[in-house]
Amino acid sequence: MRQRTTNFRSIALAAAVGLGGVAPAMADSMVRTSLNADIRGTNPGVTRDGNTDEVHGHMIEGLVTYASDFSIIPMLAESYEISEDGRTYTFKLRKGVKFHNGEEMTASDVEWSWNRLAGEASESHCKNFFNGENNIKVTSAKAQADDTFVITLAEPYAVFLATMARFDCGSMAVLHPDSVNADGSWNKPIGTGPYMMGDHAPGRYVELNRFEDYSSRDGAPDGYGGGKNPTVDVLRWEIVGEGAVSKTALLAGDLDLVDIDAMTAAELKDQPNFSVDAAESAVWDTYLLNSDDPVLSDVRIRRAMAHAIDPQRIMAAITEGFGKASPSPVPPMSANYTDVQAKYLTYDVEKAKALLEEAGYNGEEITILATRRNGAYYERALMAQAMMMDAGINARLEVVEWGSQLEAYRNGSGYQMQSFTFSPRLHAGLSFEMFTGDADRKAWKNPDAVAMMNESLRTGDPEELQAIIDRLHEAFIAEVPAIGLGHRTLFTGMSSKIDGFENWGAGLLRGWMLKVKD
Amino acid sequence: MAESTEHTPVLSVDDLEISFGARPVVKGVSFQLAPGEIMALVGESGSGKSMLGRAIMGLLPGGGAVTRGRILFQNQEVTSQGSQEELRLMRGRQVGLIFQEPLSSLNPSMRIGEQMYEAMREHTDLTEAQIRERALEMLRQVKLRNPEALLKRYPHEFSGGMRQRIMIASVMMLKPALLIADEPTTALDAVVQKEVLDIMAEVARANGTAVILISHDLAVVAAYAARIAVMERGILVEAGTTQSVLARLCTTIPADFLPPRSLGSPVRSKVRKVLPCLPSRGCGWSSGKSASSALWQTRRPMRCAMCP
Amino acid sequence: MPIFVLKRVLMSIPTFVIVAVIIFALVRALPGDPALMMLGGNIDDEATLEQMRSQLGLDQPMPVQFIVWLREVFSGNLGTSIMTGQEVGSLLWQRFGVTATVVLLAMGSALLVSIPAGLLAAHRHNSRTDYAIVFLTILKLSMPSFWVGLMLLVLFGAILGWLPTVGFVSISDDLGRGMLYLILPVTSLALSEIAVLTRMMRAGSLEIMGRDYITHARAKGLPERKVLWRHVFPNAFAPTLTMVGVMLAGLLAGAAVTETVFTLPGLGKLLVDSIYARDYPVLQGALLFIAAVYVLTNLLVDIAYSFFDPRVRLS
């Protein structure tokens, strides 16, 4: 059948050529993938969102980035040194790194780029990570020599480098100053990445072209860093709003590589001309509990809920058997994930019932907020509801639109329980920070927990960090501010002509690893 | 025009039966019509008179069919005519049809001129200019003023009487040998009714066209017809010269309905205002000038020997 | 006629002012915060959120926001998109071009099919042809259009491989290839329209066929073809035309489902995306634009109606 398909396709193509008279140049190798929405713009760290970061990530690089195990490795920096007091970071730049316009990168470009994002006049949200609004305060960031860039902090802060490497800031992208017009307005990204900006037809597609003069690090690719030796000439993201459509396009051979859901993965797995990649990510699927709620303020009720819910079964169901439960907020690929993080309140209906009785639970309604967005928010909530009902909890499902749920999340009110998801946090301390703190939206406001969490972000000592993370996890299980489910399995469907694809915890596509077979 | 002698009838209907399914609506009807002759075909609604008219055109509505007998038009059989195409060519060219409802018999979305030209284009080889000239001539014949402007206008811009005159002009343009006028004036008020009938009779006479004047209102049409046929429940119950039929039905024609002398009405008797007789009251005198029509509809005509 | 058009356009101005107020109020009444949506729920700190809100002008009081928007409306560019920074006016115009191409082609082909089909069904009333046409239209009407679109994509794109499944090429850039990308969306949209319009046309024709002037047209000796086209069609088409107007306005306002399935960068997709992203300027601009599309389409239909039915006077 595939053979026939190919024949018809060539007829259609011939017809297209005959009609239009213009055939696309086929000499360049191309990988076609999809995005569910258009990129917001081409300005890294400024006009961005999750989709956009993935595209930007091919064009730009920063001084440091994340390795596969989420440790920090140098990227444009050859190496870096941290002073004794932990306040001064000295970056030695790699030599001979070229921007897309052919010019060589110098420390003054790094300084210019830093100020663009972190300076007072920055339009980027990234400046708030370095101006003292959120713990880290950078007092100076200067080029010291042509190949040396120095950043000084007001106080030492352990996650400073991890913050620099953030994807939403393009790893504090180093750009050539010509990226900006004379009047200060944005022009186009002139970075150092393995791909450069190509065609962008708004609402239709984005293309990146391979950067011929890319200067790669030595060694194998590692996370978002390491050696990058791009071979595919053109990366093209088609904007396809509907998953069923991108799946059809993959089957038709109009797309080569597509994010798919679990069901499609199960379906494609055994088809001869396609391959499926399933990888555990650092995306955390969870149920947030509102401990301010009169019913849920009793920890016994929250524990009963945790015992009533079986994360193994739910994860198996939403991943078609590909994924498994990992209830800790710390992702399994993290260096800080140990036996301690593997512990959780296991599924035990009898225990749940006993706890409910002890707490004097009397059939009060517990509402689970969910949305029908991609990511099985609804399915997770539905299964939790069924399981809670089994344990005698009067659970009710409330399905709202994503925007409304997000508002409830932000205000920390208007919900009792909601099925929620956090994007990857690549530092164990940040994995707790995402739901721990004083802000309204944080589910865990216990001052002891907040103090521990803050401490985990400050310490530079790996052993101390591990100890704090372990304590945090124990407290997390005891207090149940949220019921963890697992770290999302990401599925990618590919045509068999694609080679070299590897997913990783952050889930961002690394087009430079791809190869097209003849 | 086809050559026709005094002795060849233009239309000859012989033992005709029309049925819808198994139900006959016209049974054993026979009559003949001479060239240029005007015959009135009267009967209450549902008597089958309209179906008879449709059958002559070969335009019975869906489900209806001639089940016995035959219709000869100029010695050619309409009922068993080989091709629909021949029948179609006969329509309009040889036989014209005018309907009772002037408001609905003209296409509302088409200019008068277009509607008049259509049949001419279909049936003749005349040029557009000749057709237009003929249309204007016909409009003058039906006494419509300013015919040039009229051609460019739409039906809704005219009154019922004017529309019926336009219909007459349109149908008579081809000088058909036979005109079937199905209740041509029913929807009009009495004064206009007479105007239209006068014009129709005049135009028919001028063109040598035979007319079957179908109506439920004997009084209105009798004066124009040389002969009258009365239908009741699908059967021809009365047929003969106007004089004899009127005498048998004790009916004369109100003065208002008499055609102008120039037309030479077949009814020359002294006028009395007499209505069709009623079983309960016998024959009665009419008080008004146009009260007649409703009565025929509700009461069947009686042969009343006891009338004066 | 020009006076009629001018009057109608002037009459619509107060409508637009009211519509603008309603749009603004409704959009702001939507739950959800654009700044929050833009950060994708990953709010790391309040400062970032506040910064985003002030960049978007959302920290201003409502009346100020309304006046700012009105000023942008009158300047013609309708503001800039929160999501992409594009000028809303030109964005809408671009997207509308795509939608209009697909919708007009679909409507055109739908009319080409449904007018003869409806006339034929009516002409052969209660025949096998008639039943077949009625059955097919009911069948199509009972199928969800998203599903039909996807099935077309699977059949012609994946199984047969005749047509592309994703992407879009503007016909103004490359007519041949552009048409290739338009075949499926136009077909999908046209199928739905054919189902509705054929039924309208059939019902209309049946009614007209009972009129005296049709019998009269036959009595004139016109061939059946001319009776149908010259006499039945123009009169039966008037009610269908009203339906065409309603459908056309709705579709020009964005055929969201079709645009989503066939990855067309059209107005409907833009509207849906802007709702999800709470992209206020785009959402408000799109709604106002759609109101204008409705007013204009209705005007055009009224003009066309007077052409088919001379009894309707334009005044």
PDB file of N, CA, C and O in Angstrom, chain B residues 25-27 29 31 41-44 46-52 229-238 296 301:
ATOM      1  N   VAL B  25     -62.078  11.639 -13.777  1.00  0.00           N
ATOM      2  CA  VAL B  25     -62.572  12.985 -13.460  1.00  0.00           C
ATOM      3  C   VAL B  25     -63.345  13.562 -14.646  1.00  0.00           C
ATOM      4  O   VAL B  25     -64.098  14.516 -14.504  1.00  0.00           O
ATOM      5  N   VAL B  26     -63.109  12.966 -15.813  1.00  0.00           N
ATOM      6  CA  VAL B  26     -63.887  13.355 -16.988  1.00  0.00           C
ATOM      7  C   VAL B  26     -64.342  12.052 -17.637  1.00  0.00           C
ATOM      8  O   VAL B  26     -63.532  11.147 -17.828  1.00  0.00           O
ATOM      9  N   LYS B  27     -65.664  11.971 -17.930  1.00  0.00           N
ATOM     10  CA  LYS B  27     -66.190  10.694 -18.423  1.00  0.00           C
ATOM     11  C   LYS B  27     -66.992  10.898 -19.707  1.00  0.00           C
ATOM     12  O   LYS B  27     -67.952  11.656 -19.713  1.00  0.00           O
ATOM     13  N   VAL B  29     -66.851  12.425 -22.590  1.00  0.00           N
ATOM     14  CA  VAL B  29     -67.175  13.750 -23.117  1.00  0.00           C
ATOM     15  C   VAL B  29     -66.872  13.797 -24.618  1.00  0.00           C
ATOM     16  O   VAL B  29     -65.811  13.383 -25.054  1.00  0.00           O
ATOM     17  N   PHE B  31     -67.381  16.515 -28.045  1.00  0.00           N
ATOM     18  CA  PHE B  31     -67.892  17.750 -28.681  1.00  0.00           C
ATOM     19  C   PHE B  31     -66.939  18.127 -29.803  1.00  0.00           C
ATOM     20  O   PHE B  31     -65.831  17.592 -29.923  1.00  0.00           O
ATOM     21  N   LEU B  41     -67.503  26.562 -21.926  1.00  0.00           N
ATOM     22  CA  LEU B  41     -67.533  25.288 -21.205  1.00  0.00           C
ATOM     23  C   LEU B  41     -67.725  25.642 -19.737  1.00  0.00           C
ATOM     24  O   LEU B  41     -66.816  26.184 -19.099  1.00  0.00           O
ATOM     25  N   VAL B  42     -68.928  25.400 -19.218  1.00  0.00           N
ATOM     26  CA  VAL B  42     -69.199  25.855 -17.858  1.00  0.00           C
ATOM     27  C   VAL B  42     -69.451  24.677 -16.931  1.00  0.00           C
ATOM     28  O   VAL B  42     -69.810  23.577 -17.357  1.00  0.00           O
ATOM     29  N   GLY B  43     -69.284  24.964 -15.663  1.00  0.00           N
ATOM     30  CA  GLY B  43     -69.496  23.931 -14.649  1.00  0.00           C
ATOM     31  C   GLY B  43     -68.898  24.424 -13.357  1.00  0.00           C
ATOM     32  O   GLY B  43     -68.069  25.336 -13.343  1.00  0.00           O
ATOM     33  N   GLU B  44     -69.369  23.841 -12.252  1.00  0.00           N
ATOM     34  CA  GLU B  44     -68.813  24.298 -10.980  1.00  0.00           C
ATOM     35  C   GLU B  44     -67.401  23.742 -10.811  1.00  0.00           C
ATOM     36  O   GLU B  44     -66.978  22.881 -11.583  1.00  0.00           O
ATOM     37  N   GLY B  46     -64.404  21.562  -9.842  1.00  0.00           N
ATOM     38  CA  GLY B  46     -64.352  20.127  -9.629  1.00  0.00           C
ATOM     39  C   GLY B  46     -65.167  19.358 -10.656  1.00  0.00           C
ATOM     40  O   GLY B  46     -65.215  18.140 -10.623  1.00  0.00           O
ATOM     41  N   SER B  47     -65.772  20.053 -11.600  1.00  0.00           N
ATOM     42  CA  SER B  47     -66.607  19.348 -12.574  1.00  0.00           C
ATOM     43  C   SER B  47     -65.778  18.718 -13.685  1.00  0.00           C
ATOM     44  O   SER B  47     -66.293  17.952 -14.484  1.00  0.00           O
ATOM     45  N   GLY B  48     -64.499  19.049 -13.745  1.00  0.00           N
ATOM     46  CA  GLY B  48     -63.624  18.426 -14.740  1.00  0.00           C
ATOM     47  C   GLY B  48     -63.365  19.308 -15.944  1.00  0.00           C
ATOM     48  O   GLY B  48     -62.585  18.938 -16.824  1.00  0.00           O
ATOM     49  N   LYS B  49     -63.942  20.539 -15.942  1.00  0.00           N
ATOM     50  CA  LYS B  49     -63.798  21.384 -17.132  1.00  0.00           C
ATOM     51  C   LYS B  49     -62.355  21.840 -17.350  1.00  0.00           C
ATOM     52  O   LYS B  49     -61.868  21.878 -18.489  1.00  0.00           O
ATOM     53  N   SER B  50     -61.657  22.135 -16.240  1.00  0.00           N
ATOM     54  CA  SER B  50     -60.266  22.575 -16.390  1.00  0.00           C
ATOM     55  C   SER B  50     -59.359  21.451 -16.870  1.00  0.00           C
ATOM     56  O   SER B  50     -58.460  21.660 -17.669  1.00  0.00           O
ATOM     57  N   MET B  51     -59.669  20.224 -16.372  1.00  0.00           N
ATOM     58  CA  MET B  51     -58.872  19.069 -16.786  1.00  0.00           C
ATOM     59  C   MET B  51     -59.036  18.808 -18.279  1.00  0.00           C
ATOM     60  O   MET B  51     -58.087  18.452 -18.972  1.00  0.00           O
ATOM     61  N   LEU B  52     -60.229  19.042 -18.738  1.00  0.00           N
ATOM     62  CA  LEU B  52     -60.503  18.886 -20.159  1.00  0.00           C
ATOM     63  C   LEU B  52     -59.605  19.842 -20.942  1.00  0.00           C
ATOM     64  O   LEU B  52     -58.962  19.471 -21.932  1.00  0.00           O
ATOM     65  N   ALA B 229     -71.504  24.332 -23.421  1.00  0.00           N
ATOM     66  CA  ALA B 229     -71.508  22.971 -22.909  1.00  0.00           C
ATOM     67  C   ALA B 229     -71.418  23.058 -21.395  1.00  0.00           C
ATOM     68  O   ALA B 229     -70.641  23.848 -20.865  1.00  0.00           O
ATOM     69  N   VAL B 230     -72.253  22.313 -20.713  1.00  0.00           N
ATOM     70  CA  VAL B 230     -72.261  22.362 -19.246  1.00  0.00           C
ATOM     71  C   VAL B 230     -71.741  21.019 -18.717  1.00  0.00           C
ATOM     72  O   VAL B 230     -72.213  19.957 -19.131  1.00  0.00           O
ATOM     73  N   MET B 231     -70.772  21.112 -17.796  1.00  0.00           N
ATOM     74  CA  MET B 231     -70.226  19.882 -17.220  1.00  0.00           C
ATOM     75  C   MET B 231     -70.590  19.787 -15.761  1.00  0.00           C
ATOM     76  O   MET B 231     -70.675  20.783 -15.046  1.00  0.00           O
ATOM     77  N   GLU B 232     -70.832  18.535 -15.365  1.00  0.00           N
ATOM     78  CA  GLU B 232     -71.158  18.299 -13.965  1.00  0.00           C
ATOM     79  C   GLU B 232     -70.542  16.974 -13.589  1.00  0.00           C
ATOM     80  O   GLU B 232     -70.806  15.949 -14.223  1.00  0.00           O
ATOM     81  N   ARG B 233     -69.718  16.973 -12.587  1.00  0.00           N
ATOM     82  CA  ARG B 233     -69.053  15.753 -12.121  1.00  0.00           C
ATOM     83  C   ARG B 233     -68.448  14.940 -13.254  1.00  0.00           C
ATOM     84  O   ARG B 233     -68.654  13.730 -13.358  1.00  0.00           O
ATOM     85  N   GLY B 234     -67.779  15.619 -14.135  1.00  0.00           N
ATOM     86  CA  GLY B 234     -67.036  14.932 -15.183  1.00  0.00           C
ATOM     87  C   GLY B 234     -67.870  14.553 -16.390  1.00  0.00           C
ATOM     88  O   GLY B 234     -67.348  14.029 -17.364  1.00  0.00           O
ATOM     89  N   ILE B 235     -69.183  14.846 -16.337  1.00  0.00           N
ATOM     90  CA  ILE B 235     -70.047  14.455 -17.458  1.00  0.00           C
ATOM     91  C   ILE B 235     -70.608  15.703 -18.112  1.00  0.00           C
ATOM     92  O   ILE B 235     -70.920  16.692 -17.436  1.00  0.00           O
ATOM     93  N   LEU B 236     -70.739  15.637 -19.440  1.00  0.00           N
ATOM     94  CA  LEU B 236     -71.343  16.738 -20.165  1.00  0.00           C
ATOM     95  C   LEU B 236     -72.858  16.601 -20.009  1.00  0.00           C
ATOM     96  O   LEU B 236     -73.458  15.641 -20.498  1.00  0.00           O
ATOM     97  N   VAL B 237     -73.456  17.519 -19.251  1.00  0.00           N
ATOM     98  CA  VAL B 237     -74.887  17.356 -18.975  1.00  0.00           C
ATOM     99  C   VAL B 237     -75.758  18.185 -19.909  1.00  0.00           C
ATOM    100  O   VAL B 237     -76.954  17.971 -19.989  1.00  0.00           O
ATOM    101  N   GLU B 238     -75.136  19.089 -20.564  1.00  0.00           N
ATOM    102  CA  GLU B 238     -75.941  20.012 -21.376  1.00  0.00           C
ATOM    103  C   GLU B 238     -75.053  20.510 -22.482  1.00  0.00           C
ATOM    104  O   GLU B 238     -73.906  20.886 -22.246  1.00  0.00           O
ATOM    105  N   TRP B 296     -74.150  30.057  -8.933  1.00  0.00           N
ATOM    106  CA  TRP B 296     -73.883  28.866  -9.745  1.00  0.00           C
ATOM    107  C   TRP B 296     -72.937  27.942  -9.001  1.00  0.00           C
ATOM    108  O   TRP B 296     -73.048  26.734  -9.081  1.00  0.00           O
ATOM    109  N   PRO B 301     -77.082  23.548 -11.666  1.00  0.00           N
ATOM    110  CA  PRO B 301     -78.152  24.063 -12.559  1.00  0.00           C
ATOM    111  C   PRO B 301     -79.259  23.030 -12.714  1.00  0.00           C
ATOM    112  O   PRO B 301     -78.989  21.841 -12.863  1.00  0.00           O
TER     113      PRO B 301
END
